[in-house]
């Protein structure tokens, strides 16, 4: 068959009655005595195909009778607007019908299959309209972020994912054989996005995989995830980073609401809210008091929050500020990485934040320590060997402006935006401790 000039199903309703070609996969078949109906779906929607059955079955009638659900077909026929047709008030009367890719008859997954089973058959699971929409939203969201960055003179970088050292901590580090030696998979682009500062790039961003050998099975952890990172020169504190971060999210949410608001309402029953700025900012110590006043004492020996604490502070932000987002700021140095800048005059606190969205952390951001002598001390204090970090410390020895940035988990943003139960639903192909296939 020659090149297919198909009409996307979503464009049919605006199309004049007449000959059209549509192509997609078969969702249902009603094989009746006098009429045969096929519901055809493509990436943009679904449409009813109809064929009056001839006296004796011809090739098309037989081929419809023998259709297996999920098969890919290409159809040419007469489009007709008819408001009696329940599905969108249009149907296509089949004239030419070709099965292009036949499916096996048994669908291995059903509506009520477990998430694990669905992931085993992810390519079939992704045919669901909700799943299709997730990745259209992701495309729109990232496009809006990129547009914002480009308009603000950020440079896109691609940092290596094979590294000679850990990028966050020795824990959760994947080690791989590298010729005669060892290499590590990047846990984040942290060091190399910072390198763009002494490189004189000003501001940079990256959207790329990050790897963590995290053995946990929570709804928000993966061993490989897409990290959305930015880093900018000339910040006075983490406040400048938070401003950039919230503007960026406003751009992303505005684009998603404009383009997909109605579909999101229809498929997920969610009204996308473009967040108002500034998002509330609460120092962590204060957040713990607020949460305690709500009756929840964070059961941790260190100064950190826990997931329930995050949910509580999010509920507070929603109730008192009407905000789905809240910045928790000024984390204790004891629980932050060595590269976070500490408060002038109080080294026990850092110029850092976590961003909580609908009750879960989506980001960590901070101003960085750019004074190399202080940085070396902080690394030592965390038990790191400055010699191993020498390549990184060199970045700071030849002049560097004050800078800061953040990292944000893409799948978490989508999960929380769409109120989905797990990042498995918002990751194209999830990777976890016991999942490397497909
Ligand atoms: P952090 O380690 O907090 O910070 O990671 C930043 C964000 O990345 C996401 N994330 C994950 N998503 C899925 N699975 C995981 N295992 C996982 N780990 C992290 C989260 C988290 O908020 N270099 C710093 C960022 C910075 O300071 O610029 C960093 O990596 O959404």
Short mmCIF file of C-alpha atoms in Angstrom, two decimals, residues 14-384:
data_model
loop_
_atom_site.label_atom_id
_atom_site.label_comp_id
_atom_site.label_asym_id
_atom_site.label_seq_id
_atom_site.Cartn_x
_atom_site.Cartn_y
_atom_site.Cartn_z
CA UNK A 14 -14.55 19.29 11.75
CA UNK A 15 -14.14 17.43 8.45
CA UNK A 16 -16.79 17.70 5.71
CA UNK A 17 -18.76 14.57 4.87
CA UNK A 18 -16.96 12.58 2.17
CA UNK A 19 -14.15 10.10 1.69
CA UNK A 20 -11.59 9.79 4.50
CA UNK A 21 -8.88 7.36 5.50
CA UNK A 22 -8.45 6.55 9.17
CA UNK A 23 -6.03 4.17 10.83
CA UNK A 24 -5.59 2.83 14.32
CA UNK A 25 -6.39 -0.16 16.47
CA UNK A 26 -9.65 -2.01 17.01
CA UNK A 27 -11.28 -1.35 20.34
CA UNK A 28 -14.56 -3.24 19.94
CA UNK A 29 -16.42 -5.15 17.24
CA UNK A 30 -20.16 -5.71 17.03
CA UNK A 31 -20.59 -8.35 14.39
CA UNK A 32 -24.34 -8.30 13.68
CA UNK A 33 -26.36 -10.08 11.04
CA UNK A 34 -27.16 -7.02 8.98
CA UNK A 35 -24.55 -4.51 10.06
CA UNK A 36 -21.00 -4.72 11.34
CA UNK A 37 -19.66 -2.07 13.70
CA UNK A 38 -16.04 -1.47 14.66
CA UNK A 39 -14.85 1.12 17.16
CA UNK A 40 -11.48 2.29 15.96
CA UNK A 41 -9.08 4.21 18.18
CA UNK A 42 -5.97 6.16 17.28
CA UNK A 43 -3.74 8.37 19.40
CA UNK A 44 -6.26 11.20 19.19
CA UNK A 45 -9.64 9.57 19.83
CA UNK A 46 -12.13 6.94 18.73
CA UNK A 47 -14.73 6.66 15.98
CA UNK A 48 -17.44 4.25 14.92
CA UNK A 49 -16.95 2.42 11.64
CA UNK A 50 -19.96 0.78 10.09
CA UNK A 51 -20.62 -1.64 7.25
CA UNK A 52 -23.89 -2.99 5.89
CA UNK A 53 -23.41 -6.69 5.45
CA UNK A 54 -23.77 -8.04 1.89
CA UNK A 55 -26.11 -11.03 1.17
CA UNK A 56 -23.15 -13.36 1.35
CA UNK A 57 -20.01 -12.37 3.24
CA UNK A 58 -17.34 -10.83 1.03
CA UNK A 59 -13.68 -10.38 1.95
CA UNK A 60 -14.31 -7.28 4.10
CA UNK A 61 -17.20 -8.84 6.03
CA UNK A 62 -15.09 -11.92 6.74
CA UNK A 63 -12.14 -9.87 7.77
CA UNK A 64 -14.30 -7.87 10.23
CA UNK A 65 -15.82 -11.09 11.61
CA UNK A 66 -12.36 -12.48 12.21
CA UNK A 67 -10.93 -9.29 13.70
CA UNK A 68 -9.06 -9.64 16.96
CA UNK A 69 -9.29 -6.73 19.37
CA UNK A 70 -6.23 -4.53 19.35
CA UNK A 71 -5.34 -5.27 15.71
CA UNK A 72 -4.13 -2.30 13.70
CA UNK A 73 -6.24 -1.55 10.65
CA UNK A 74 -6.44 1.03 7.92
CA UNK A 75 -9.81 2.02 6.60
CA UNK A 76 -11.12 4.21 3.80
CA UNK A 77 -14.79 5.13 3.79
CA UNK A 78 -17.49 7.76 3.70
CA UNK A 79 -17.53 10.08 6.69
CA UNK A 80 -21.03 11.06 7.71
CA UNK A 81 -22.15 13.44 10.44
CA UNK A 82 -25.19 11.94 12.13
CA UNK A 83 -26.23 13.17 15.55
CA UNK A 84 -27.88 9.83 16.35
CA UNK A 85 -24.41 8.24 16.59
CA UNK A 86 -23.52 8.27 20.29
CA UNK A 87 -19.79 8.40 19.75
CA UNK A 88 -19.18 12.00 18.67
CA UNK A 89 -22.08 12.23 16.21
CA UNK A 90 -20.05 10.85 13.29
CA UNK A 91 -19.41 7.53 11.64
CA UNK A 92 -17.42 6.19 8.73
CA UNK A 93 -19.06 3.76 6.28
CA UNK A 94 -16.32 1.26 5.42
CA UNK A 95 -15.33 0.96 1.74
CA UNK A 96 -11.78 -0.35 1.96
CA UNK A 97 -10.54 -2.30 4.98
CA UNK A 98 -7.09 -3.66 5.59
CA UNK A 99 -5.77 -5.44 8.65
CA UNK A 100 -2.20 -4.18 8.80
CA UNK A 101 -1.07 -5.66 12.12
CA UNK A 102 -3.03 -8.55 13.53
CA UNK A 103 -3.17 -8.92 17.33
CA UNK A 104 -3.18 -12.22 19.21
CA UNK A 105 -6.74 -12.89 20.37
CA UNK A 106 -6.18 -12.87 24.15
CA UNK A 107 -5.42 -9.47 25.71
CA UNK A 108 -3.02 -10.27 28.58
CA UNK A 109 -4.28 -7.32 30.65
CA UNK A 110 -7.72 -6.13 31.68
CA UNK A 111 -9.19 -3.03 33.35
CA UNK A 112 -8.66 -4.55 36.78
CA UNK A 113 -5.14 -5.95 36.26
CA UNK A 114 -2.59 -5.01 38.90
CA UNK A 115 -0.11 -2.26 38.13
CA UNK A 116 2.68 -4.86 37.99
CA UNK A 117 0.84 -6.91 35.42
CA UNK A 118 0.05 -3.77 33.43
CA UNK A 119 3.74 -2.82 33.46
CA UNK A 120 4.64 -6.27 32.11
CA UNK A 121 2.51 -5.31 29.10
CA UNK A 122 3.24 -1.60 29.16
CA UNK A 123 2.88 -1.16 25.40
CA UNK A 124 -0.73 -2.35 25.67
CA UNK A 125 -1.36 -0.44 28.89
CA UNK A 126 -0.20 2.76 27.18
CA UNK A 127 -3.04 2.42 24.66
CA UNK A 128 -5.47 3.53 27.35
CA UNK A 129 -6.59 7.13 26.70
CA UNK A 130 -5.58 8.20 30.23
CA UNK A 131 -2.05 6.92 29.69
CA UNK A 132 -1.85 8.50 26.28
CA UNK A 133 -2.86 11.80 27.86
CA UNK A 134 -0.19 11.55 30.60
CA UNK A 135 2.56 11.64 28.00
CA UNK A 136 0.93 14.40 25.98
CA UNK A 137 0.78 16.45 29.18
CA UNK A 138 4.42 15.65 29.85
CA UNK A 139 5.33 16.86 26.36
CA UNK A 140 3.41 20.11 26.81
CA UNK A 141 4.80 20.65 30.31
CA UNK A 142 8.43 20.15 29.28
CA UNK A 143 7.97 22.25 26.17
CA UNK A 144 6.68 25.12 28.32
CA UNK A 145 9.61 24.75 30.73
CA UNK A 146 12.09 24.73 27.86
CA UNK A 147 10.43 27.77 26.29
CA UNK A 148 10.66 29.63 29.59
CA UNK A 149 14.33 28.77 29.98
CA UNK A 150 15.18 29.66 26.40
CA UNK A 151 13.39 33.01 26.76
CA UNK A 152 15.45 33.66 29.90
CA UNK A 153 18.79 32.85 28.24
CA UNK A 154 19.38 29.49 29.90
CA UNK A 155 21.64 27.09 27.98
CA UNK A 156 20.62 23.44 27.60
CA UNK A 157 23.39 21.04 28.63
CA UNK A 158 23.84 17.27 28.50
CA UNK A 159 26.04 16.01 31.27
CA UNK A 160 27.61 12.54 31.25
CA UNK A 161 25.81 9.73 33.01
CA UNK A 162 29.00 7.69 33.43
CA UNK A 163 31.04 9.16 36.23
CA UNK A 164 34.27 8.50 38.10
CA UNK A 165 32.73 9.31 41.49
CA UNK A 166 29.40 9.53 43.31
CA UNK A 167 27.41 12.67 42.52
CA UNK A 168 25.21 12.74 45.63
CA UNK A 169 26.34 10.16 48.20
CA UNK A 170 28.05 6.77 48.36
CA UNK A 171 24.69 5.26 49.23
CA UNK A 172 22.34 4.41 46.37
CA UNK A 173 25.22 4.29 43.91
CA UNK A 174 25.22 2.01 40.85
CA UNK A 175 28.68 0.73 40.02
CA UNK A 176 29.47 -0.57 36.54
CA UNK A 177 32.50 -2.22 35.01
CA UNK A 178 34.39 0.28 32.94
CA UNK A 179 37.15 -1.43 30.94
CA UNK A 180 39.90 -2.14 33.49
CA UNK A 181 38.23 -0.11 36.20
CA UNK A 182 34.89 1.01 37.63
CA UNK A 183 32.47 3.76 36.77
CA UNK A 184 29.30 4.99 38.50
CA UNK A 185 25.95 5.94 37.04
CA UNK A 186 25.13 9.60 37.67
CA UNK A 187 22.76 10.07 40.61
CA UNK A 188 22.19 13.65 39.44
CA UNK A 189 23.90 16.18 37.15
CA UNK A 190 24.85 18.15 40.26
CA UNK A 191 28.61 18.58 39.76
CA UNK A 192 28.47 19.15 36.04
CA UNK A 193 25.60 21.61 36.05
CA UNK A 194 27.61 23.54 38.64
CA UNK A 195 30.63 23.35 36.31
CA UNK A 196 28.71 25.52 33.84
CA UNK A 197 29.10 28.38 36.32
CA UNK A 198 32.91 28.69 36.18
CA UNK A 199 32.51 27.88 32.48
CA UNK A 200 30.76 31.24 32.21
CA UNK A 201 27.45 29.92 30.85
CA UNK A 202 25.35 31.95 33.28
CA UNK A 203 22.29 29.75 33.58
CA UNK A 204 21.76 26.17 32.41
CA UNK A 205 19.18 23.43 32.42
CA UNK A 206 19.06 19.72 31.74
CA UNK A 207 16.29 17.14 31.44
CA UNK A 208 17.88 13.70 31.65
CA UNK A 209 17.95 10.36 33.45
CA UNK A 210 19.40 9.99 36.92
CA UNK A 211 20.13 6.66 38.60
CA UNK A 212 19.77 5.67 42.24
CA UNK A 213 20.31 2.16 43.61
CA UNK A 214 17.41 2.73 45.96
CA UNK A 215 16.04 -0.62 47.14
CA UNK A 216 12.71 0.80 48.30
CA UNK A 217 9.33 0.00 46.79
CA UNK A 218 7.48 3.25 47.48
CA UNK A 219 5.11 4.93 45.06
CA UNK A 220 7.63 7.75 44.49
CA UNK A 221 11.00 6.05 44.06
CA UNK A 222 12.52 4.57 40.92
CA UNK A 223 16.04 3.37 40.23
CA UNK A 224 16.10 5.44 37.05
CA UNK A 225 14.11 8.67 36.74
CA UNK A 226 14.03 11.82 34.66
CA UNK A 227 15.52 14.68 36.58
CA UNK A 228 14.66 18.24 35.57
CA UNK A 229 17.58 20.40 36.63
CA UNK A 230 18.48 24.08 36.51
CA UNK A 231 21.45 26.03 37.83
CA UNK A 232 21.99 29.78 37.65
CA UNK A 233 24.79 32.25 38.34
CA UNK A 234 24.56 35.32 40.53
CA UNK A 235 22.03 34.30 43.12
CA UNK A 236 21.96 36.12 46.44
CA UNK A 237 20.38 33.18 48.21
CA UNK A 238 18.02 30.25 47.69
CA UNK A 239 15.23 32.84 47.43
CA UNK A 240 16.37 33.63 43.86
CA UNK A 241 16.26 29.95 42.98
CA UNK A 242 12.76 29.57 44.41
CA UNK A 243 11.57 32.57 42.36
CA UNK A 244 12.87 30.99 39.17
CA UNK A 245 11.41 27.63 40.15
CA UNK A 246 7.92 28.96 40.78
CA UNK A 247 7.83 31.07 37.61
CA UNK A 248 8.84 28.02 35.67
CA UNK A 249 6.06 25.94 37.21
CA UNK A 250 3.51 28.64 36.47
CA UNK A 251 4.60 28.52 32.82
CA UNK A 252 4.31 24.72 32.80
CA UNK A 253 0.91 24.57 34.49
CA UNK A 254 -0.49 27.38 32.34
CA UNK A 255 0.44 25.50 29.18
CA UNK A 256 -0.99 22.21 30.49
CA UNK A 257 -4.26 23.85 31.55
CA UNK A 258 -4.66 25.67 28.23
CA UNK A 259 -3.94 22.68 26.07
CA UNK A 260 -5.30 19.75 28.09
CA UNK A 261 -7.54 21.27 30.82
CA UNK A 262 -10.74 19.87 29.33
CA UNK A 263 -9.37 16.40 28.60
CA UNK A 264 -7.88 16.22 32.10
CA UNK A 265 -11.28 17.10 33.54
CA UNK A 266 -12.95 14.46 31.36
CA UNK A 267 -10.49 11.62 31.98
CA UNK A 268 -9.17 12.34 35.49
CA UNK A 269 -11.91 14.58 36.90
CA UNK A 270 -9.31 17.13 37.94
CA UNK A 271 -9.38 20.89 37.49
CA UNK A 272 -5.81 21.92 36.81
CA UNK A 273 -4.96 24.97 38.89
CA UNK A 274 -2.28 27.37 37.74
CA UNK A 275 -0.51 28.10 41.02
CA UNK A 276 -0.49 31.64 42.38
CA UNK A 277 2.94 33.08 43.28
CA UNK A 278 4.70 33.47 45.58
CA UNK A 279 4.23 29.94 46.91
CA UNK A 280 4.23 29.89 50.72
CA UNK A 281 7.73 29.55 52.19
CA UNK A 282 8.13 27.96 55.61
CA UNK A 283 11.43 27.31 57.38
CA UNK A 284 11.63 23.63 58.25
CA UNK A 285 11.80 24.22 62.01
CA UNK A 286 8.60 26.23 61.83
CA UNK A 287 6.97 23.63 59.60
CA UNK A 288 7.64 20.99 62.24
CA UNK A 289 5.92 23.18 64.85
CA UNK A 290 2.91 23.70 62.56
CA UNK A 291 2.67 19.99 61.96
CA UNK A 292 2.99 19.30 65.71
CA UNK A 293 0.16 21.74 66.38
CA UNK A 294 -1.93 19.66 63.99
CA UNK A 295 -1.20 16.68 66.22
CA UNK A 296 1.57 15.01 64.25
CA UNK A 297 5.00 14.66 65.82
CA UNK A 298 7.52 13.75 63.11
CA UNK A 299 9.09 10.51 64.36
CA UNK A 300 12.66 11.15 63.24
CA UNK A 301 15.84 11.42 65.20
CA UNK A 302 17.35 13.89 62.71
CA UNK A 303 15.91 17.25 61.72
CA UNK A 304 14.22 16.02 58.56
CA UNK A 305 10.55 15.77 57.62
CA UNK A 306 8.92 12.46 56.81
CA UNK A 307 6.24 11.71 54.20
CA UNK A 308 3.37 12.16 56.65
CA UNK A 309 4.89 15.47 57.82
CA UNK A 310 5.00 16.56 54.18
CA UNK A 311 1.34 15.66 53.75
CA UNK A 312 0.44 17.59 56.90
CA UNK A 313 2.31 20.73 55.91
CA UNK A 314 0.76 20.51 52.45
CA UNK A 315 -2.71 20.32 54.01
CA UNK A 316 -1.83 23.38 56.09
CA UNK A 317 -0.63 25.28 52.98
CA UNK A 318 -3.86 24.41 51.19
CA UNK A 319 -6.05 25.44 54.12
CA UNK A 320 -4.27 28.67 55.04
CA UNK A 321 -2.85 29.82 51.68
CA UNK A 322 -5.03 27.99 49.17
CA UNK A 323 -1.80 26.64 47.68
CA UNK A 324 -1.01 23.16 46.36
CA UNK A 325 2.68 24.09 46.57
CA UNK A 326 4.80 24.92 49.60
CA UNK A 327 8.54 25.57 49.91
CA UNK A 328 10.14 24.16 53.06
CA UNK A 329 13.31 26.16 53.58
CA UNK A 330 16.45 26.38 55.70
CA UNK A 331 17.11 22.69 56.26
CA UNK A 332 19.70 21.77 58.87
CA UNK A 333 23.26 21.37 57.55
CA UNK A 334 23.37 17.96 59.22
CA UNK A 335 20.90 16.52 56.70
CA UNK A 336 21.98 18.38 53.57
CA UNK A 337 24.83 17.64 51.16
CA UNK A 338 28.24 19.27 51.57
CA UNK A 339 27.70 21.52 48.53
CA UNK A 340 24.82 23.47 50.09
CA UNK A 341 25.72 26.96 51.21
CA UNK A 342 25.14 27.53 54.90
CA UNK A 343 23.64 30.59 56.53
CA UNK A 344 26.01 33.48 57.11
CA UNK A 345 26.35 33.54 60.88
CA UNK A 346 24.63 30.19 61.55
CA UNK A 347 26.39 27.24 59.98
CA UNK A 348 23.79 24.85 61.38
CA UNK A 349 21.30 25.89 58.67
CA UNK A 350 21.52 25.81 54.88
CA UNK A 351 20.27 28.13 52.13
CA UNK A 352 18.18 25.32 50.78
CA UNK A 353 14.63 24.19 50.21
CA UNK A 354 12.40 21.28 49.27
CA UNK A 355 9.31 21.93 47.20
CA UNK A 356 6.20 20.02 48.27
CA UNK A 357 3.37 19.62 45.76
CA UNK A 358 0.06 18.11 46.88
CA UNK A 359 1.75 16.51 49.87
CA UNK A 360 4.93 15.04 48.35
CA UNK A 361 8.44 16.37 47.72
CA UNK A 362 9.06 17.07 44.04
CA UNK A 363 12.29 19.07 44.27
CA UNK A 364 15.36 19.99 46.20
CA UNK A 365 17.09 23.30 45.57
CA UNK A 366 19.80 25.40 47.17
CA UNK A 367 22.37 28.10 46.91
CA UNK A 368 25.76 26.38 46.53
CA UNK A 369 28.90 26.92 48.53
CA UNK A 370 31.26 28.50 46.01
CA UNK A 371 34.15 29.41 48.35
CA UNK A 372 36.53 26.52 47.85
CA UNK A 373 38.11 26.59 51.31
CA UNK A 374 34.66 26.41 52.96
CA UNK A 375 33.60 23.74 50.49
CA UNK A 376 36.61 21.55 51.33
CA UNK A 377 35.83 21.86 55.04
CA UNK A 378 32.19 20.95 54.50
CA UNK A 379 33.16 17.93 52.41
CA UNK A 380 35.55 16.73 55.12
CA UNK A 381 32.90 17.26 57.75
CA UNK A 382 30.59 14.93 55.79
CA UNK A 383 33.34 12.28 55.74
CA UNK A 384 34.21 12.79 52.08
#
